[in-house]
Amino acid sequence: MNVKILLPISLISLLLLGSCSLETSKNDDIKVIPHTEYTPDDSMIEKFKEMKQSADADQALHQTYKDLPIIDVHNHDASAMPLDYWNEYGIDRTVLFGNISEPAAQVTDSASWNHYIDHTDRIFPSFAGIPLDEENNMEFKKVMKEHLEQGYLNIGEIVAASTYSRLTSNLKWKAENPNWGNLPGLYELAEKYKVPVLLHIDPPKGAPIAHLKRALADHPKTIFIFGHGNVFNSPANLAKLLKNHDNLYIDFYAGFTRYDKGSSHKLEDFVPIIEKYPDRFMLGSDSGSGIGLSDGYEAMYEVLNMLAPETAVKVAYQNYERLIEIQPPTKTQIREIGKLTDKLNIQDKKYKLNKREANELLFQLQKQVENQTSAE
């Protein structure tokens, strides 16, 4: 679907009111039933085997696996929107944001949403413009509720700690550690809405990781994604975290390990830990930080080529896809569906939806309302 619209102003006025529990829409003839089950496509395992067996030695791996769905769970290109790159390298879906942990991120958060409307089948919108210091508690609550109710499907990248990164260590809204300021409240809302949280943490050792462990333990039902968790980190360190915390997932930046001169490991060093925890790894490009986006994407296929087929399809897309499909629709989405179906005189209709599907239905209904208005 490729529909260029904006959500109506009436939706924004309701954003602070809802939560994600089941609700009857304004149109009493319309029922929205949460549907949060996820069944992976097991046939993709055999398809992966066939792709690997028929590989041409002279062919780039992204061409070999062109029919394998790929989700890039960590992409900063809300401003650039490199759709040509995604098409060339077979990136089917992208968790899209831009700037992070600073006021400018609120602009790119909006850009992410607008790109989502234009390319609903290619993007999972994420938001990162969140003030974390307790002095901005009211704005924090407003931003969180508005975006989660509106339909954003991911939180982050959030700078939960940064000492050495030249890109993140001086950002205005960064946290001092993963338990600092409003972060506990963020984790509580993430749990309530079942939305994953992508965290930047550097260095990936010492006090920041001690605080991460505490956050994981204090919020066991919150879904945490350790952004570029392999960067300047070891398989052994990740193994300890994964063993003790079932709610932790790893955004694996294969491009760093494969192509960055600062990496002290090889891709094959991480294969045993990925195989041991096949449900907990996913792939992110970090938009090619330090190496370029082309190498970042090609490295994804290089690590997938090293994995067992059953593991590869999970890491390629199914692990993150599940985190999207289990999110229930919000009260605001349900109310807006009721309003729009009322305008269209749709009656006696039941919708069985998750949050993503509710977004897509809203875009479709809004377009129908616009067409109806134009025809009058």
Steps between C-alpha positions, in 0.01 A plus 500: 500500500627848415263764641617857572284634782531630854301376795214738580540767767214343695720195563776710653253661742419156641853370534539569873186315598554135415677181585523176308204310647203380297236765434185540294539771237288815489289331232322237712452278194876468462697262719880485511635177641872488590685237299852453634592148395805439286561194286831503312520382142679166542513449125771766487746251651482278192512804273816614675657157445413516132647849465822390668532181292446686173749777585730620224859551616524816289179643641481743794324350801225761498411369154518137612255570780285757320184305587580485873311768696733731691413748773755770583417570866732800539492770234563875540391606150165668568634811326672327205248217447735286282232289333730420206751343739227295663383375164852421377594304812165331558412678824129434533423692819687765694463624856536865412603799710754778459665716762497358851482626859490870412229753407579464127388138526139613531520634145634173362247305708229682304683430176506130587123499546438684174726257312302219663180640354661514156666156527290309748625164378869595539528685832448447872500853648708566810543809719803622692435867583425436867626724784627269772597740779244519781468879464321436170266238645181656359639520147633145536152370585340699219744379233481139612121480516446689174734285297403165650130573461542633148646172381880514514629144518845544654675724755854612430776516442529637855844596628490331840872555563782643291855588594721437199283541191569828323147488358303444820705591807398867493136474399265722703247232589733207561474309827784450745421129534218259406312576825539877490227764503180406321631171361316283756176671398586442135550130568163482678319654204690274258376201698143631504492547123721197427733722294872412484764746624826537306782622725844641423745413778870581496729375622338154500664410827540620858244731660275543193450124472446467875219753466364317194484177701305679770257645243451157344428350841273784615296491178485131403204546263653788309662409167855639493715506186870560558586725205809386304565267793800338331687829449815507714352203680570128520285191446574397859361826640183466294462138608495599867231761443283273286525212745373707791242725331228355278373848409822607328551491124814586304508737204797347316697753295672250270660779299711611794635156578568423134636829365594744777871509579416550867340158529702238685268214398385330182144415405562130555594575862137593567340207317499260801324750726245586230431130450465453876246784522337497155187682620688795645706646216398738222685705240560875492698717259551799732474664156853385426670695778876504439493270195226611260151365445590263215749308714259514792233323298732251332636397841148406607490240227850382586401410854170347388696281258690356799188403696279193498192563283265485799708765677559715192133563429437595863791743510422641155148608585281269709636596843422866449183435302361319803564806719290706261214256457437453875424868559128564563308796353477809720186669627571797277526281191173327591319829554623640173394187312153554644490864390616428147270202446213717624584763239506227235172350627667164561290292739497157666869448440755316712871560461755259645817706517835552660656846527670484160181388329305774677740758355454361151122493535499860620700613198257319270191643670640852501566474128144385442368794702715740297374349173141518620542865599655584163211338315233698688 
